[in-house]
Structures are given as C-alpha cells and as structure tokens.
PDB file of C-alpha atoms in Angstrom:
ATOM      1  CA  MET A 223     139.566  61.060 142.262  1.00 92.00           C
ATOM      2  CA  LYS A 224     138.330  60.872 138.740  1.00 97.00           C
ATOM      3  CA  TYR A 225     140.557  60.528 136.153  1.00 98.00           C
ATOM      4  CA  ASP A 226     140.762  62.644 133.011  1.00 98.00           C
ATOM      5  CA  CYS A 227     140.801  58.693 131.171  1.00 98.00           C
ATOM      6  CA  ALA A 228     141.115  55.261 132.182  1.00 98.00           C
ATOM      7  CA  ILE A 229     142.646  52.887 128.953  1.00 98.00           C
ATOM      8  CA  VAL A 230     141.574  49.593 129.650  1.00 98.00           C
ATOM      9  CA  GLY A 231     144.620  47.469 127.999  1.00 96.00           C
ATOM     10  CA  GLY A 232     148.427  47.650 128.444  1.00 95.00           C
ATOM     11  CA  GLY A 233     149.175  46.757 124.839  1.00 93.00           C
ATOM     12  CA  PRO A 234     151.155  48.944 122.520  1.00 94.00           C
ATOM     13  CA  ALA A 235     147.740  50.639 121.791  1.00 96.00           C
ATOM     14  CA  GLY A 236     146.757  51.542 125.282  1.00 97.00           C
ATOM     15  CA  LEU A 237     150.687  52.318 126.166  1.00 97.00           C
ATOM     16  CA  ASN A 238     150.939  54.728 123.328  1.00 98.00           C
ATOM     17  CA  ALA A 239     147.663  56.590 124.241  1.00 98.00           C
ATOM     18  CA  ALA A 240     148.841  56.636 127.621  1.00 98.00           C
ATOM     19  CA  LEU A 241     152.568  58.093 127.139  1.00 98.00           C
ATOM     20  CA  VAL A 242     150.293  61.071 124.638  1.00 98.00           C
ATOM     21  CA  LEU A 243     147.789  61.672 127.698  1.00 98.00           C
ATOM     22  CA  GLY A 244     150.453  61.358 130.310  1.00 98.00           C
ATOM     23  CA  ARG A 245     152.610  64.093 128.103  1.00 98.00           C
ATOM     24  CA  ALA A 246     149.445  66.010 128.048  1.00 98.00           C
ATOM     25  CA  LYS A 247     149.379  66.465 131.546  1.00 98.00           C
ATOM     26  CA  ARG A 248     146.417  64.462 131.742  1.00 98.00           C
ATOM     27  CA  THR A 249     145.292  62.077 134.761  1.00 98.00           C
ATOM     28  CA  VAL A 250     145.294  58.378 133.332  1.00 98.00           C
ATOM     29  CA  ALA A 251     144.330  55.496 135.012  1.00 98.00           C
ATOM     30  CA  LEU A 252     146.131  52.558 133.180  1.00 98.00           C
ATOM     31  CA  LEU A 253     144.187  49.094 133.501  1.00 98.00           C
ATOM     32  CA  ASP A 254     145.880  46.367 132.561  1.00 95.00           C
ATOM     33  CA  SER A 255     146.119  42.433 133.158  1.00 89.00           C
ATOM     34  CA  GLY A 256     149.316  41.570 132.220  1.00 83.00           C
ATOM     35  CA  LYS A 257     148.132  38.827 129.841  1.00 77.00           C
ATOM     36  CA  PRO A 258     149.362  40.277 126.447  1.00 71.00           C
ATOM     37  CA  ARG A 259     148.386  38.441 123.353  1.00 66.00           C
ATOM     38  CA  ASN A 260     152.285  38.059 122.021  1.00 64.00           C
ATOM     39  CA  ARG A 261     153.483  36.948 125.516  1.00 65.00           C
ATOM     40  CA  ILE A 262     154.723  33.489 123.722  1.00 66.00           C
ATOM     41  CA  ALA A 263     156.382  35.140 120.807  1.00 72.00           C
ATOM     42  CA  HIS A 264     159.701  34.461 121.178  1.00 73.00           C
ATOM     43  CA  GLU A 265     160.219  38.295 119.592  1.00 82.00           C
ATOM     44  CA  SER A 266     158.291  41.328 118.428  1.00 85.00           C
ATOM     45  CA  HIS A 267     159.059  42.219 114.308  1.00 87.00           C
ATOM     46  CA  GLY A 268     158.257  45.308 112.137  1.00 88.00           C
ATOM     47  CA  TYR A 269     158.571  48.285 114.700  1.00 89.00           C
ATOM     48  CA  LEU A 270     161.594  50.533 113.950  1.00 88.00           C
ATOM     49  CA  THR A 271     164.266  50.692 116.399  1.00 92.00           C
ATOM     50  CA  ARG A 272     162.904  47.602 118.503  1.00 90.00           C
ATOM     51  CA  ASP A 273     162.814  44.900 115.661  1.00 91.00           C
ATOM     52  CA  ARG A 274     163.427  41.432 117.034  1.00 89.00           C
ATOM     53  CA  ILE A 275     163.059  42.536 120.501  1.00 90.00           C
ATOM     54  CA  LYS A 276     161.658  40.273 122.982  1.00 91.00           C
ATOM     55  CA  PRO A 277     157.991  41.111 123.813  1.00 89.00           C
ATOM     56  CA  GLY A 278     158.301  41.086 127.693  1.00 90.00           C
ATOM     57  CA  GLU A 279     161.467  43.958 127.353  1.00 93.00           C
ATOM     58  CA  PHE A 280     159.149  45.852 125.025  1.00 93.00           C
ATOM     59  CA  ARG A 281     156.910  45.909 127.730  1.00 94.00           C
ATOM     60  CA  LYS A 282     159.553  46.827 130.116  1.00 95.00           C
ATOM     61  CA  ILE A 283     160.924  50.059 128.408  1.00 96.00           C
ATOM     62  CA  ALA A 284     157.412  50.883 127.235  1.00 95.00           C
ATOM     63  CA  TYR A 285     155.832  50.960 131.286  1.00 96.00           C
ATOM     64  CA  GLU A 286     159.436  52.694 132.224  1.00 97.00           C
ATOM     65  CA  GLU A 287     158.386  55.610 129.527  1.00 98.00           C
ATOM     66  CA  VAL A 288     154.732  55.927 130.358  1.00 98.00           C
ATOM     67  CA  LEU A 289     155.172  55.828 133.798  1.00 98.00           C
ATOM     68  CA  TYR A 290     157.682  58.521 134.073  1.00 98.00           C
ATOM     69  CA  TYR A 291     154.961  60.938 133.558  1.00 98.00           C
ATOM     70  CA  PRO A 292     153.181  61.215 137.346  1.00 98.00           C
ATOM     71  CA  SER A 293     149.793  61.898 136.274  1.00 98.00           C
ATOM     72  CA  VAL A 294     149.819  58.236 134.985  1.00 98.00           C
ATOM     73  CA  GLN A 295     148.687  55.806 137.142  1.00 98.00           C
ATOM     74  CA  HIS A 296     149.168  51.386 136.558  1.00 98.00           C
ATOM     75  CA  TRP A 297     146.750  49.309 137.864  1.00 96.00           C
ATOM     76  CA  GLN A 298     147.696  45.481 137.006  1.00 96.00           C
ATOM     77  CA  ASP A 299     144.291  43.855 137.387  1.00 96.00           C
ATOM     78  CA  GLU A 300     140.943  42.616 135.136  1.00 95.00           C
ATOM     79  CA  VAL A 301     138.310  45.203 134.441  1.00 97.00           C
ATOM     80  CA  VAL A 302     135.245  42.961 134.818  1.00 97.00           C
ATOM     81  CA  ASP A 303     132.530  45.687 134.448  1.00 97.00           C
ATOM     82  CA  ILE A 304     131.921  49.004 132.852  1.00 98.00           C
ATOM     83  CA  ALA A 305     129.071  51.335 133.698  1.00 97.00           C
ATOM     84  CA  ARG A 306     128.151  54.760 132.587  1.00 96.00           C
ATOM     85  CA  THR A 307     127.879  57.426 134.774  1.00 96.00           C
ATOM     86  CA  GLU A 308     126.317  60.703 134.919  1.00 94.00           C
ATOM     87  CA  ASP A 309     129.553  62.481 134.487  1.00 93.00           C
ATOM     88  CA  GLY A 310     131.686  59.599 132.939  1.00 97.00           C
ATOM     89  CA  PHE A 311     132.368  55.979 133.452  1.00 98.00           C
ATOM     90  CA  SER A 312     132.911  53.463 136.612  1.00 98.00           C
ATOM     91  CA  ILE A 313     135.378  50.632 135.923  1.00 98.00           C
ATOM     92  CA  GLN A 314     134.945  47.926 138.452  1.00 98.00           C
ATOM     93  CA  LEU A 315     138.075  45.684 138.926  1.00 97.00           C
ATOM     94  CA  ALA A 316     138.592  42.366 140.008  1.00 96.00           C
ATOM     95  CA  SER A 317     140.197  43.083 142.730  1.00 96.00           C
ATOM     96  CA  GLY A 318     136.970  44.820 143.900  1.00 97.00           C
ATOM     97  CA  GLU A 319     138.691  48.414 143.469  1.00 96.00           C
ATOM     98  CA  SER A 320     136.836  50.769 141.052  1.00 97.00           C
ATOM     99  CA  VAL A 321     137.967  53.439 139.411  1.00 98.00           C
ATOM    100  CA  GLN A 322     136.008  56.749 137.545  1.00 98.00           C
ATOM    101  CA  ALA A 323     137.019  58.571 134.472  1.00 98.00           C
ATOM    102  CA  ARG A 324     135.888  61.238 132.305  1.00 98.00           C
ATOM    103  CA  LYS A 325     136.721  58.895 129.053  1.00 98.00           C
ATOM    104  CA  LEU A 326     136.926  55.756 128.582  1.00 98.00           C
ATOM    105  CA  LEU A 327     139.697  54.135 125.852  1.00 98.00           C
ATOM    106  CA  LEU A 328     138.877  50.140 125.150  1.00 98.00           C
ATOM    107  CA  ALA A 329     142.532  48.515 124.107  1.00 96.00           C
ATOM    108  CA  THR A 330     142.259  45.178 125.113  1.00 94.00           C
ATOM    109  CA  GLY A 331     142.928  43.694 121.939  1.00 90.00           C
ATOM    110  CA  LEU A 332     142.400  39.912 121.064  1.00 87.00           C
ATOM    111  CA  ARG A 333     142.624  36.584 122.130  1.00 87.00           C
ATOM    112  CA  GLU A 334     143.218  33.499 120.288  1.00 86.00           C
ATOM    113  CA  GLU A 335     141.538  30.194 120.356  1.00 90.00           C
ATOM    114  CA  LEU A 336     143.886  27.514 118.556  1.00 92.00           C
ATOM    115  CA  PRO A 337     142.331  24.741 117.106  1.00 94.00           C
ATOM    116  CA  GLU A 338     142.807  21.373 119.099  1.00 95.00           C
ATOM    117  CA  ILE A 339     145.379  19.812 117.397  1.00 97.00           C
ATOM    118  CA  GLU A 340     147.611  17.398 119.217  1.00 98.00           C
ATOM    119  CA  GLY A 341     151.188  19.035 119.585  1.00 97.00           C
ATOM    120  CA  LEU A 342     150.398  22.678 118.483  1.00 97.00           C
ATOM    121  CA  GLU A 343     151.103  24.249 121.977  1.00 94.00           C
ATOM    122  CA  LYS A 344     154.987  22.748 121.554  1.00 95.00           C
ATOM    123  CA  PHE A 345     155.619  25.207 118.575  1.00 96.00           C
ATOM    124  CA  TYR A 346     153.186  28.081 118.225  1.00 94.00           C
ATOM    125  CA  GLY A 347     155.150  31.301 118.848  1.00 90.00           C
ATOM    126  CA  LYS A 348     158.660  29.432 117.854  1.00 92.00           C
ATOM    127  CA  THR A 349     158.118  27.977 114.165  1.00 95.00           C
ATOM    128  CA  VAL A 350     154.229  28.004 114.189  1.00 96.00           C
ATOM    129  CA  PHE A 351     152.892  31.449 113.648  1.00 94.00           C
ATOM    130  CA  ASN A 352     149.864  33.466 112.331  1.00 91.00           C
ATOM    131  CA  CYS A 353     151.390  36.847 110.999  1.00 90.00           C
ATOM    132  CA  PRO A 354     153.647  36.776 107.680  1.00 93.00           C
ATOM    133  CA  PHE A 355     154.583  40.214 108.284  1.00 91.00           C
ATOM    134  CA  CYS A 356     155.330  39.227 111.677  1.00 90.00           C
ATOM    135  CA  ASP A 357     157.373  35.907 111.256  1.00 92.00           C
ATOM    136  CA  GLY A 358     157.653  35.610 107.348  1.00 94.00           C
ATOM    137  CA  TRP A 359     161.347  36.446 107.519  1.00 95.00           C
ATOM    138  CA  GLU A 360     162.390  34.345 110.011  1.00 94.00           C
ATOM    139  CA  ASN A 361     160.656  31.285 108.347  1.00 95.00           C
ATOM    140  CA  ARG A 362     161.754  32.343 104.506  1.00 97.00           C
ATOM    141  CA  ASP A 363     162.646  30.263 101.640  1.00 98.00           C
ATOM    142  CA  ARG A 364     161.361  27.181 104.308  1.00 97.00           C
ATOM    143  CA  PRO A 365     158.728  24.636 102.909  1.00 98.00           C
ATOM    144  CA  LEU A 366     155.714  25.949 105.375  1.00 98.00           C
ATOM    145  CA  ALA A 367     152.487  24.225 106.501  1.00 98.00           C
ATOM    146  CA  VAL A 368     149.201  26.603 106.113  1.00 98.00           C
ATOM    147  CA  ILE A 369     146.906  25.104 108.798  1.00 98.00           C
ATOM    148  CA  SER A 370     143.309  27.275 108.636  1.00 95.00           C
ATOM    149  CA  SER A 371     140.108  25.974 107.465  1.00 93.00           C
ATOM    150  CA  SER A 372     139.348  29.600 107.304  1.00 91.00           C
ATOM    151  CA  PRO A 373     137.508  30.916 103.449  1.00 89.00           C
ATOM    152  CA  HIS A 374     140.213  33.430 103.599  1.00 90.00           C
ATOM    153  CA  ILE A 375     143.110  30.707 103.591  1.00 95.00           C
ATOM    154  CA  PHE A 376     143.299  31.298  99.440  1.00 97.00           C
ATOM    155  CA  HIS A 377     144.707  34.981  99.986  1.00 95.00           C
ATOM    156  CA  THR A 378     146.855  33.970 103.228  1.00 95.00           C
ATOM    157  CA  VAL A 379     148.919  31.619 100.851  1.00 97.00           C
ATOM    158  CA  LYS A 380     149.134  34.055  98.262  1.00 97.00           C
ATOM    159  CA  LEU A 381     150.874  36.768 100.647  1.00 96.00           C
ATOM    160  CA  LEU A 382     152.753  34.072 102.200  1.00 97.00           C
ATOM    161  CA  TYR A 383     153.772  32.721  98.991  1.00 98.00           C
ATOM    162  CA  ASN A 384     156.264  35.736  98.962  1.00 98.00           C
ATOM    163  CA  TRP A 385     158.389  34.342 101.510  1.00 98.00           C
ATOM    164  CA  SER A 386     158.314  30.790 100.618  1.00 98.00           C
ATOM    165  CA  LYS A 387     157.258  28.469  97.405  1.00 98.00           C
ATOM    166  CA  GLU A 388     157.507  25.936  98.940  1.00 98.00           C
ATOM    167  CA  LEU A 389     154.112  25.926 100.766  1.00 98.00           C
ATOM    168  CA  TYR A 390     151.703  22.934 101.944  1.00 98.00           C
ATOM    169  CA  VAL A 391     148.037  23.868 102.296  1.00 98.00           C
ATOM    170  CA  CYS A 392     145.959  22.098 105.220  1.00 98.00           C
ATOM    171  CA  THR A 393     142.543  22.678 105.288  1.00 97.00           C
ATOM    172  CA  ASN A 394     141.884  20.816 108.393  1.00 97.00           C
ATOM    173  CA  GLY A 395     138.995  19.080 107.404  1.00 96.00           C
ATOM    174  CA  LYS A 396     137.144  21.306 105.816  1.00 94.00           C
ATOM    175  CA  GLN A 397     136.530  22.188 102.194  1.00 93.00           C
ATOM    176  CA  SER A 398     138.090  25.893 102.212  1.00 93.00           C
ATOM    177  CA  LEU A 399     138.971  26.314  98.449  1.00 96.00           C
ATOM    178  CA  ASP A 400     137.397  25.917  95.133  1.00 96.00           C
ATOM    179  CA  SER A 401     138.073  23.700  92.562  1.00 96.00           C
ATOM    180  CA  GLU A 402     139.577  27.259  90.589  1.00 97.00           C
ATOM    181  CA  GLN A 403     141.979  27.766  93.733  1.00 97.00           C
ATOM    182  CA  ILE A 404     142.620  24.579  94.001  1.00 97.00           C
ATOM    183  CA  GLU A 405     143.884  24.203  90.314  1.00 97.00           C
ATOM    184  CA  GLU A 406     145.994  27.979  91.135  1.00 98.00           C
ATOM    185  CA  PHE A 407     147.815  26.424  93.649  1.00 98.00           C
ATOM    186  CA  LYS A 408     148.284  23.191  91.655  1.00 97.00           C
ATOM    187  CA  ALA A 409     149.819  25.436  88.879  1.00 98.00           C
ATOM    188  CA  ARG A 410     152.571  26.764  91.331  1.00 98.00           C
ATOM    189  CA  GLY A 411     153.632  23.626  92.971  1.00 97.00           C
ATOM    190  CA  ILE A 412     151.710  24.215  96.292  1.00 98.00           C
ATOM    191  CA  GLN A 413     150.265  21.013  97.301  1.00 97.00           C
ATOM    192  CA  VAL A 414     146.539  20.919  99.155  1.00 98.00           C
ATOM    193  CA  PHE A 415     145.248  18.029 101.905  1.00 98.00           C
ATOM    194  CA  GLU A 416     141.731  18.337 102.988  1.00 97.00           C
ATOM    195  CA  ALA A 417     141.802  15.380 105.522  1.00 97.00           C
ATOM    196  CA  ALA A 418     141.664  16.777 109.456  1.00 97.00           C
ATOM    197  CA  VAL A 419     144.961  17.590 111.172  1.00 98.00           C
ATOM    198  CA  THR A 420     145.612  15.343 114.160  1.00 98.00           C
ATOM    199  CA  LYS A 421     149.127  16.159 115.117  1.00 98.00           C
ATOM    200  CA  LEU A 422     152.156  17.980 114.932  1.00 98.00           C
ATOM    201  CA  THR A 423     155.612  16.472 115.727  1.00 98.00           C
ATOM    202  CA  GLY A 424     159.249  17.799 116.143  1.00 98.00           C
ATOM    203  CA  GLN A 425     162.107  18.508 118.559  1.00 97.00           C
ATOM    204  CA  ASP A 426     162.772  21.857 120.663  1.00 95.00           C
ATOM    205  CA  GLY A 427     160.070  23.745 119.193  1.00 95.00           C
ATOM    206  CA  GLN A 428     160.901  22.951 115.758  1.00 97.00           C
ATOM    207  CA  LEU A 429     158.021  21.684 113.704  1.00 98.00           C
ATOM    208  CA  GLU A 430     159.117  18.830 111.649  1.00 98.00           C
ATOM    209  CA  GLN A 431     156.034  17.103 110.832  1.00 98.00           C
ATOM    210  CA  VAL A 432     152.048  17.544 110.174  1.00 98.00           C
ATOM    211  CA  HIS A 433     149.760  14.394 110.466  1.00 98.00           C
ATOM    212  CA  PHE A 434     146.583  13.868 109.068  1.00 98.00           C
ATOM    213  CA  ALA A 435     143.528  11.893 110.117  1.00 98.00           C
ATOM    214  CA  ASP A 436     143.851  10.016 106.763  1.00 97.00           C
ATOM    215  CA  GLY A 437     147.240   8.627 107.557  1.00 97.00           C
ATOM    216  CA  THR A 438     149.175  11.156 105.645  1.00 97.00           C
ATOM    217  CA  GLN A 439     151.924  13.241 106.617  1.00 97.00           C
ATOM    218  CA  ILE A 440     154.319  15.826 105.538  1.00 98.00           C
ATOM    219  CA  SER A 441     157.652  17.345 106.431  1.00 98.00           C
ATOM    220  CA  CYS A 442     157.990  20.638 106.784  1.00 98.00           C
ATOM    221  CA  ARG A 443     159.936  23.208 108.500  1.00 97.00           C
ATOM    222  CA  GLY A 444     157.500  25.703 109.952  1.00 97.00           C
ATOM    223  CA  GLY A 445     153.868  26.551 109.876  1.00 97.00           C
ATOM    224  CA  LEU A 446     151.156  29.065 109.677  1.00 97.00           C
ATOM    225  CA  ILE A 447     148.076  28.832 111.481  1.00 96.00           C
ATOM    226  CA  GLY A 448     144.605  30.502 111.472  1.00 87.00           C
ATOM    227  CA  PRO A 449     143.301  30.849 114.902  1.00 87.00           C
ATOM    228  CA  GLU A 450     140.040  31.628 116.055  1.00 86.00           C
ATOM    229  CA  LEU A 451     140.223  35.754 117.254  1.00 84.00           C
ATOM    230  CA  ILE A 452     137.778  36.834 119.472  1.00 87.00           C
ATOM    231  CA  ASN A 453     137.593  40.428 120.844  1.00 89.00           C
ATOM    232  CA  ASN A 454     138.272  41.104 124.821  1.00 90.00           C
ATOM    233  CA  SER A 455     136.219  44.095 124.477  1.00 91.00           C
ATOM    234  CA  SER A 456     133.412  42.141 123.017  1.00 91.00           C
ATOM    235  CA  SER A 457     131.154  42.172 126.395  1.00 93.00           C
ATOM    236  CA  PHE A 458     131.909  45.382 127.221  1.00 95.00           C
ATOM    237  CA  ALA A 459     131.014  46.985 124.104  1.00 94.00           C
ATOM    238  CA  GLN A 460     127.654  45.196 124.369  1.00 94.00           C
ATOM    239  CA  SER A 461     127.176  46.500 127.751  1.00 95.00           C
ATOM    240  CA  LEU A 462     128.194  50.414 126.706  1.00 96.00           C
ATOM    241  CA  GLY A 463     126.160  49.944 123.299  1.00 96.00           C
ATOM    242  CA  LEU A 464     128.979  50.427 120.792  1.00 96.00           C
ATOM    243  CA  GLU A 465     128.200  49.269 117.400  1.00 95.00           C
ATOM    244  CA  THR A 466     130.783  46.876 115.928  1.00 93.00           C
ATOM    245  CA  THR A 467     132.040  45.882 112.230  1.00 90.00           C
ATOM    246  CA  GLU A 468     130.893  42.499 110.583  1.00 85.00           C
ATOM    247  CA  ALA A 469     134.697  41.536 111.596  1.00 80.00           C
ATOM    248  CA  GLY A 470     133.815  41.782 115.208  1.00 83.00           C
ATOM    249  CA  GLY A 471     135.643  44.824 115.852  1.00 90.00           C
ATOM    250  CA  ILE A 472     134.291  48.023 117.251  1.00 94.00           C
ATOM    251  CA  GLU A 473     133.110  50.632 115.004  1.00 95.00           C
ATOM    252  CA  THR A 474     135.317  53.451 115.329  1.00 96.00           C
ATOM    253  CA  SER A 475     135.787  57.206 113.398  1.00 95.00           C
ATOM    254  CA  PRO A 476     139.832  57.060 112.163  1.00 93.00           C
ATOM    255  CA  PHE A 477     140.590  58.997 115.441  1.00 95.00           C
ATOM    256  CA  GLY A 478     139.263  56.111 117.710  1.00 96.00           C
ATOM    257  CA  LYS A 479     135.554  57.687 118.290  1.00 97.00           C
ATOM    258  CA  THR A 480     133.057  55.110 118.748  1.00 97.00           C
ATOM    259  CA  THR A 481     129.452  55.564 118.235  1.00 97.00           C
ATOM    260  CA  VAL A 482     129.103  56.770 122.254  1.00 97.00           C
ATOM    261  CA  GLU A 483     130.090  59.733 123.172  1.00 97.00           C
ATOM    262  CA  GLY A 484     133.200  59.456 125.743  1.00 98.00           C
ATOM    263  CA  VAL A 485     134.184  56.433 124.388  1.00 98.00           C
ATOM    264  CA  PHE A 486     136.655  55.321 122.105  1.00 98.00           C
ATOM    265  CA  ALA A 487     139.008  52.100 120.957  1.00 97.00           C
ATOM    266  CA  ALA A 488     142.130  51.592 119.478  1.00 96.00           C
ATOM    267  CA  GLY A 489     144.238  48.649 118.353  1.00 93.00           C
ATOM    268  CA  ASP A 490     142.883  45.161 117.502  1.00 90.00           C
ATOM    269  CA  SER A 491     140.171  45.693 119.594  1.00 88.00           C
ATOM    270  CA  ALA A 492     138.914  48.876 116.922  1.00 88.00           C
ATOM    271  CA  TYR A 493     139.874  46.731 113.347  1.00 73.00           C
ATOM    272  CA  PHE A 494     139.906  43.508 114.432  1.00 57.00           C
ATOM    273  CA  MET A 495     143.132  42.199 112.644  1.00 63.00           C
ATOM    274  CA  PRO A 496     146.164  40.480 113.590  1.00 57.00           C
ATOM    275  CA  ALA A 497     148.217  43.876 113.792  1.00 66.00           C
ATOM    276  CA  GLN A 498     151.826  44.753 114.036  1.00 80.00           C
ATOM    277  CA  LEU A 499     152.743  46.693 117.348  1.00 87.00           C
ATOM    278  CA  ILE A 500     153.310  49.619 115.214  1.00 90.00           C
ATOM    279  CA  HIS A 501     150.045  49.954 113.896  1.00 90.00           C
ATOM    280  CA  ALA A 502     148.230  49.594 117.324  1.00 92.00           C
ATOM    281  CA  ALA A 503     150.698  52.069 118.835  1.00 94.00           C
ATOM    282  CA  SER A 504     150.055  54.743 115.946  1.00 94.00           C
ATOM    283  CA  SER A 505     146.054  53.965 116.673  1.00 95.00           C
ATOM    284  CA  GLY A 506     146.551  54.309 120.408  1.00 97.00           C
ATOM    285  CA  SER A 507     148.381  57.522 119.765  1.00 97.00           C
ATOM    286  CA  LYS A 508     145.292  58.912 117.391  1.00 97.00           C
ATOM    287  CA  ALA A 509     142.653  57.867 119.976  1.00 98.00           C
ATOM    288  CA  ALA A 510     144.803  59.788 122.786  1.00 98.00           C
ATOM    289  CA  ALA A 511     144.634  62.658 120.744  1.00 98.00           C
ATOM    290  CA  SER A 512     141.420  62.889 119.893  1.00 98.00           C
ATOM    291  CA  ILE A 513     140.373  62.151 123.673  1.00 98.00           C
ATOM    292  CA  LEU A 514     142.340  65.343 124.672  1.00 98.00           C
ATOM    293  CA  ALA A 515     140.606  67.577 121.866  1.00 98.00           C
ATOM    294  CA  ASP A 516     137.480  66.135 123.636  1.00 98.00           C
ATOM    295  CA  LEU A 517     138.691  67.128 127.231  1.00 98.00           C
ATOM    296  CA  VAL A 518     140.063  70.300 126.019  1.00 98.00           C
ATOM    297  CA  GLU A 519     136.910  71.546 124.491  1.00 97.00           C
ATOM    298  CA  GLU A 520     134.926  70.612 127.389  1.00 96.00           C
ATOM    299  CA  GLU A 521     137.133  72.717 129.292  1.00 96.00           C
ATOM    300  CA  TRP A 522     137.426  75.668 127.139  1.00 96.00           C
ATOM    301  CA  GLU A 523     133.603  75.945 126.980  1.00 95.00           C
ATOM    302  CA  ALA A 524     133.210  75.338 131.140  1.00 92.00           C
ATOM    303  CA  ALA A 525     135.625  78.045 131.680  1.00 93.00           C
ATOM    304  CA  ALA A 526     133.515  80.706 129.660  1.00 90.00           C
ATOM    305  CA  ARG A 527     130.507  79.579 131.677  1.00 86.00           C
ATOM    306  CA  ASN A 528     132.628  80.343 134.961  1.00 75.00           C
TER     307      ASN A 528
END
C-alpha cells in the first residue's frame, strides 16, 4: 500500500498533521520511535485546555484522537533510512518493514545533549529546566542558577529576569560574556561565576547547591540549563538534499514546504528552537494543509487527463 503521506515523528507537530490529514480522508503512516524529548518533564505547560498536563497523558489523549480516523495507521518504530522513489518515498524501519508514501513530513524534533555535570540528571525535568516559557512560572521568585556556555546566555538571563530577580549566571568555564554585559548584570544584583560547574546537589529532585571547580558553591532553588540541541532529522535532510538554516533547522516556507518537492517539515525540526507544544502543533497543522493542497492539485489535474 502506498500512503498519501508518511509522517516521521509522533510529537505535537506530527500528531496534529496526522489529525488534519486523517480528517481529510487521507491515508497516513505515522512513524514514531516513542521517545519524545519531553518525556522527562513532570508537566507540560502553555497549551490551552492542557496546561499542567503530564506528557504521557498528553500523548495518550492525542493518539486516541488521531487514531479515531481509520485512514491513519501508527507504527512505533524507528526510521533508519528514507529514499526518494520515482513517485514518492520509501521509508525503511528498524524492524525491517518499509513504508511507501507519496508525500513525506519530517517532524522528528530535537534531542538534547546535556553538559557533563555530576548530579544533573537527578534534577533535570524537575527543578532544572531549559525554557522559561515552559517552566518559569513554577520557578518564579526563586533564586535560580543559569548554567550555560552559549553566547546567547545574556539574552536568556534577560528573559528569565521576568520570572525571578535573584539569578546566578554560571558560564561553566567559558568567557561567554563581555565586560559590558557583566556590568549590566552587576547593576541589577546578578552575580556571574565563570569557573566550570562540577556538581549539582540537593534532595528528591530539588536543586539546592551548585559546585564549581574553584571550590566555590552557591545555594539556589532551581536552575536553567542550556543543552546542545541536535536536529533528529539532520541525516534525512542530508540524504534527501534539503537546505538547512544557519541554526541547523530544515529550511521551509511558512506552510512547511522544504526546498525538495514532496518533502515537508514541521515543529522543532524546521525552526530549530525549544518550542512550546502549541507552537509545534500549529506548524504541523499548517504543513498538513499544504500537503493536502498538493495532493488535491495533483489529483485534480490527473482527473482531467483521464
């Protein structure tokens, strides 16, 4: 069977795209490894009617809604290869199965590589987070450590200052800030620590201390960390000849069309930034509308020839 569209990725972007296409009577192969990036988070936030929902519960509800439509089929499997065919795409799965489709939507999102700091895994997703919009409210007005060697740390701290005025900036052994930026922080009572962070300590997921290589330590009640973000679709983008942005996302039109005919991208795979669920779902919906428009146009023209 050749599906109208194969969707690689079962996060909010891929799921919302499957919902739109399923309601349009289109056959959809939804391919999902079952390892969402937010699976370690205690709650998801900022999605209207689903604020504070557990990530697992969000996925359960979403899959129930999507799979209500019989033309949508779901594989919990890893995609290992995608090849262009004469009239579409062939998607190879880790199980050995292959899926054929006319159109392809990449919605695999990102994966995070965290800095090697002892104890970090005990707190990440609980009281250490990476998105102020997602978890700033839960950590409001607390003393927070901002741990990042990114050159964007200055702007991150400015944003987080909206939720808490008691901030400790930790550049983890890098000189990521210039003297003017450091002075701006000092003028607002924000301390800067440039020594490498060696360890995080606390109890039951609650961050309490940050320890540095020079023997210094600070007390806090939470933290924001800047992981390295890697596009899960990068190998597929390369093999399919897709253009990418400077940030590492897949280049798309506002409605998800890539630079290669028949290939679309949505969610973090496209705009390559930590996004709230509602942003990713919206991009999936727009990409699905664009995919449907292409399918309808092709069939309209084919009907006239026949």
